[in-house]
C-alpha atoms as a printed R data frame, in Angstrom:
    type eleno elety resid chain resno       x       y        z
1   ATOM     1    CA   UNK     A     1  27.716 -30.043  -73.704
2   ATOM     2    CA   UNK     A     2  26.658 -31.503  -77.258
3   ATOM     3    CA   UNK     A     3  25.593 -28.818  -79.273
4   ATOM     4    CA   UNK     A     4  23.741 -31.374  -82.402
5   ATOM     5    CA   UNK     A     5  21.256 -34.572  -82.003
6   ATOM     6    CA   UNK     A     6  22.393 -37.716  -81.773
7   ATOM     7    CA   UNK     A     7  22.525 -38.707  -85.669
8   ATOM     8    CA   UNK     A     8  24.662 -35.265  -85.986
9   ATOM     9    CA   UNK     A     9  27.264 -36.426  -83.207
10  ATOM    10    CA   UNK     A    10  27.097 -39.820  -84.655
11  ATOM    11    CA   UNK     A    11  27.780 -39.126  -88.330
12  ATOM    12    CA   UNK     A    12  30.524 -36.383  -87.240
13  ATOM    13    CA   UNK     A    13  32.583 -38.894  -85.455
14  ATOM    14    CA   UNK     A    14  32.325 -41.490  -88.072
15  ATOM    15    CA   UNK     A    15  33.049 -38.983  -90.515
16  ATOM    16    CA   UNK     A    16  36.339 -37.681  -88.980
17  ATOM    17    CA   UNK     A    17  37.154 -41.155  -88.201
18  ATOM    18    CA   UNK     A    18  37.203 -42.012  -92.426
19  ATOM    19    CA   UNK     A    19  38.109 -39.020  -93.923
20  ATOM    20    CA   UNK     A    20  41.308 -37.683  -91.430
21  ATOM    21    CA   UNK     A    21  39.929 -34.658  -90.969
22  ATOM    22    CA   UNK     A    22  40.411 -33.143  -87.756
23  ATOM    23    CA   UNK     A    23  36.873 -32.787  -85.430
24  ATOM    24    CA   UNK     A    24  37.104 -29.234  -86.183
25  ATOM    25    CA   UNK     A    25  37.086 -29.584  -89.875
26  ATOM    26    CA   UNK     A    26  34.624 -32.638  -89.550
27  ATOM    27    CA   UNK     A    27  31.908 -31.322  -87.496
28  ATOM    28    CA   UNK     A    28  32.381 -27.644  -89.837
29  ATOM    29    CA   UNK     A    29  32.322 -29.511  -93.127
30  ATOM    30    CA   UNK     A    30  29.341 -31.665  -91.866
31  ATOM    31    CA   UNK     A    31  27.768 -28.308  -90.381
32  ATOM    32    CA   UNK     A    32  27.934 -26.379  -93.673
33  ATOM    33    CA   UNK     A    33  26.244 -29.765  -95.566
34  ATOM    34    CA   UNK     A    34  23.376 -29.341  -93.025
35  ATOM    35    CA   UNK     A    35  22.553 -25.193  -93.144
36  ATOM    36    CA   UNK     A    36  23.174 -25.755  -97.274
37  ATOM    37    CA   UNK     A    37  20.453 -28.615  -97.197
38  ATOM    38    CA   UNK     A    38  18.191 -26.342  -94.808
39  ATOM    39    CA   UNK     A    39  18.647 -28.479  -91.280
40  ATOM    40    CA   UNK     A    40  19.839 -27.705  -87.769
41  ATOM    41    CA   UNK     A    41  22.585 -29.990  -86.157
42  ATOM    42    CA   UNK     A    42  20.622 -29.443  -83.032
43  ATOM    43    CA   UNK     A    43  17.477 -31.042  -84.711
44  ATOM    44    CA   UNK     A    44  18.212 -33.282  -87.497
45  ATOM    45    CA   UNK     A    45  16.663 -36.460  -88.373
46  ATOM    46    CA   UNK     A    46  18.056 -39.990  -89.546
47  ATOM    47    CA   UNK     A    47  16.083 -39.230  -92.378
48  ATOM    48    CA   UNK     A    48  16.994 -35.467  -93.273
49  ATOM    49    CA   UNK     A    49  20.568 -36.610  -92.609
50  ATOM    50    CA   UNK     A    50  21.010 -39.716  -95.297
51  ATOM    51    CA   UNK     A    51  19.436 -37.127  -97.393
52  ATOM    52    CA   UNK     A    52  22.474 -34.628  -96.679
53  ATOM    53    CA   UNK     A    53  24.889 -37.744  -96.973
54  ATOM    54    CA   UNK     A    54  23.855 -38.908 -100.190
55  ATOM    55    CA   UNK     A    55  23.697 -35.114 -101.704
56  ATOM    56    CA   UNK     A    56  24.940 -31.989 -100.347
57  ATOM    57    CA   UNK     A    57  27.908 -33.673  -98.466
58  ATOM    58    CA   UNK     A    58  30.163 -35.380 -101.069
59  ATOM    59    CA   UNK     A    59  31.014 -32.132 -103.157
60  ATOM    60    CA   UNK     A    60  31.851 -30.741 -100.111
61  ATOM    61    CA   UNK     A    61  34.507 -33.487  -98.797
62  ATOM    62    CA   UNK     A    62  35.863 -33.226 -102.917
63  ATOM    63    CA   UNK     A    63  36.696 -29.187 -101.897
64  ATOM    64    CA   UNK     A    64  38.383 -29.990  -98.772
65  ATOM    65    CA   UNK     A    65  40.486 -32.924 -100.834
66  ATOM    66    CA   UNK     A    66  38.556 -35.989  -99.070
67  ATOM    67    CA   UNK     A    67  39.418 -38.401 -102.376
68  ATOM    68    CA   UNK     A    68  37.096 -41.341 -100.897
69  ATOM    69    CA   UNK     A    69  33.664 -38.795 -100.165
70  ATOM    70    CA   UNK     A    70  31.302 -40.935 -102.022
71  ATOM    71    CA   UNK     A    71  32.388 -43.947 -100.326
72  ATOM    72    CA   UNK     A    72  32.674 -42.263  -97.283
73  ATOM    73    CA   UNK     A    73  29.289 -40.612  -97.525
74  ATOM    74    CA   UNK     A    74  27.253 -43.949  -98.507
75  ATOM    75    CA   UNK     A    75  29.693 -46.245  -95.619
76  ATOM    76    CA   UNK     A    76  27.465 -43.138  -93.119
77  ATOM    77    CA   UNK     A    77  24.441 -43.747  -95.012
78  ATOM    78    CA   UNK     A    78  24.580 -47.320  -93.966
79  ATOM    79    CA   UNK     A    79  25.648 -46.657  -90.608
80  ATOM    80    CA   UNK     A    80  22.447 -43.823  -89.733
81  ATOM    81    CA   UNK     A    81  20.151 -46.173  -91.678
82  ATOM    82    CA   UNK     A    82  21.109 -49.226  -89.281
83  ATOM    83    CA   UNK     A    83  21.840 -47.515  -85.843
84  ATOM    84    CA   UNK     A    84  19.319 -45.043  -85.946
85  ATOM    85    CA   UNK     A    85  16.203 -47.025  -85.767
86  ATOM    86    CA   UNK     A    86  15.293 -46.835  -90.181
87  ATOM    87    CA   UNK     A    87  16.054 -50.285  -91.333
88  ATOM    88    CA   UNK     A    88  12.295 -51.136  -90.191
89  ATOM    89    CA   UNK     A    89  10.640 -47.730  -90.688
90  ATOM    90    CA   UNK     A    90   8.454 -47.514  -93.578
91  ATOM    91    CA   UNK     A    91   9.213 -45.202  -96.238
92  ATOM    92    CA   UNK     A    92   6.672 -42.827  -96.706
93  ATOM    93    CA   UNK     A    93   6.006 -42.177 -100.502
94  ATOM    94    CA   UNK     A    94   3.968 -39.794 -101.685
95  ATOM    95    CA   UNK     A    95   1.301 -42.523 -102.943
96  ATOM    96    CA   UNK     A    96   1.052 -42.997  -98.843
97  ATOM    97    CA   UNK     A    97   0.980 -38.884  -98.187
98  ATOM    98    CA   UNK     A    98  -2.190 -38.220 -100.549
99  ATOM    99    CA   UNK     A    99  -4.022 -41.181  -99.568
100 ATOM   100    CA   UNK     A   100  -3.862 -40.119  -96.312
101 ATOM   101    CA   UNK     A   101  -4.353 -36.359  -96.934
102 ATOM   102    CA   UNK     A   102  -7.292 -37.973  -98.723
103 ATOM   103    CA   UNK     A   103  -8.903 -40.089  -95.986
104 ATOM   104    CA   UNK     A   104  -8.775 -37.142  -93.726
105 ATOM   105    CA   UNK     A   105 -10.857 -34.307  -95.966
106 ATOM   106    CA   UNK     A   106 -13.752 -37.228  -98.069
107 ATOM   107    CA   UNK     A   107 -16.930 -36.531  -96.860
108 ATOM   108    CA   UNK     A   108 -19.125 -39.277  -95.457
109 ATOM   109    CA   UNK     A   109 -20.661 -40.796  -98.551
110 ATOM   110    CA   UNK     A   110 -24.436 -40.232  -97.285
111 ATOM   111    CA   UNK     A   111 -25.703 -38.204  -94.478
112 ATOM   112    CA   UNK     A   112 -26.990 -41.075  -92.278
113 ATOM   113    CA   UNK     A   113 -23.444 -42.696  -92.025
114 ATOM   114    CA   UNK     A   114 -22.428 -40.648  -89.660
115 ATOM   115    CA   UNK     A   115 -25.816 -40.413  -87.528
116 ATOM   116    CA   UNK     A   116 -26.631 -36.972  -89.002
117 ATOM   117    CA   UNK     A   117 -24.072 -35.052  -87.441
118 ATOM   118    CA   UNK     A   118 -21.920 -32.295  -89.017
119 ATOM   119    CA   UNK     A   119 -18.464 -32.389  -88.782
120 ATOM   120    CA   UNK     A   120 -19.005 -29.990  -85.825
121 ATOM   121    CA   UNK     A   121 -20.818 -32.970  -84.266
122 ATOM   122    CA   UNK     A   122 -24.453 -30.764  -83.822
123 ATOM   123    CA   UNK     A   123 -27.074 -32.632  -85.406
124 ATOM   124    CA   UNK     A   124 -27.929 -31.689  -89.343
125 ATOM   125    CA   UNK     A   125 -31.503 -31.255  -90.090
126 ATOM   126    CA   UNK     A   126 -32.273 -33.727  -92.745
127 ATOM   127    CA   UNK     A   127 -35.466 -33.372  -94.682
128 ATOM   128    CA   UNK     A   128 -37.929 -36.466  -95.104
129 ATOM   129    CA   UNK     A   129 -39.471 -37.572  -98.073
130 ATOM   130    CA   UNK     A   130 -41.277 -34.623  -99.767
131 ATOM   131    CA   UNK     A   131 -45.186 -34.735  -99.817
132 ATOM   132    CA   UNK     A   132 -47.341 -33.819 -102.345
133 ATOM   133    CA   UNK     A   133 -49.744 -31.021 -101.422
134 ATOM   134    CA   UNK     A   134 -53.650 -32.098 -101.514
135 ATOM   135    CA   UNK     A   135 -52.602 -36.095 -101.305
């Protein structure tokens, strides 16, 4: 039974396959760059794992005498980026975050845009044009 997702089984293979580690020290090594970065093997993303590739792994491979690690770190890169479905994904900046944190708290720009409705959806009492008394 696999005990990591898919990208973790993936990147542990390919990463005792170019460094000669053993799958013991390979899946360990690749473990510890996970829990040191803050992820789960079980529940890692392409994403969260380039991230661990590109900066928590390579000082670790150095330790354990991997000579190649930054080559063998950015050959994984490649590989997660291409096989695990984010060559097409967008990348989300964080121009794209706050406009859409934006979008989702403006308030309607005048009261009868929205057909006089609260964001509760009752209706709002809107007041009509004010009258002079005695005209």
């Amino acid at each position: 039974m696999s005990e990591g997702s898919r990208v973790f089984e993936r990147v542990a293979e390919e990463l005792e396959r170019l460094s000669k580690l053993t799958r013991l020290e390979a899946r360990g090594t690749l473990r510890i760059a996970l829990r040191e970065a803050g992820f789960l093997p079980k529940n890692v993303t392409p994403r969260s794992m380039t991230v661990v590739l590109e900066r928590t792994l390579p000082p670790l491979l150095l330790k354990r005498g991997v000579r190649e690690a930054a080559m063998i770190c950015y050959q994984m890169c490649i590989l997660v980026r291409e096989t695990m479905g984010m060559e097409s994904a967008e990348v989300e900046t964080p121009e794209r975050v706050f406009a859409r944190i934006g979008r989702a708290t403006m308030p309607p720009s005048s009261p009868a845009a929205d057909g006089g409705r609260t964001p509760t959806g009752r209706l709002s009492v809107v007041p009509g044009p004010i009258k002079k008394l005695g005209s």
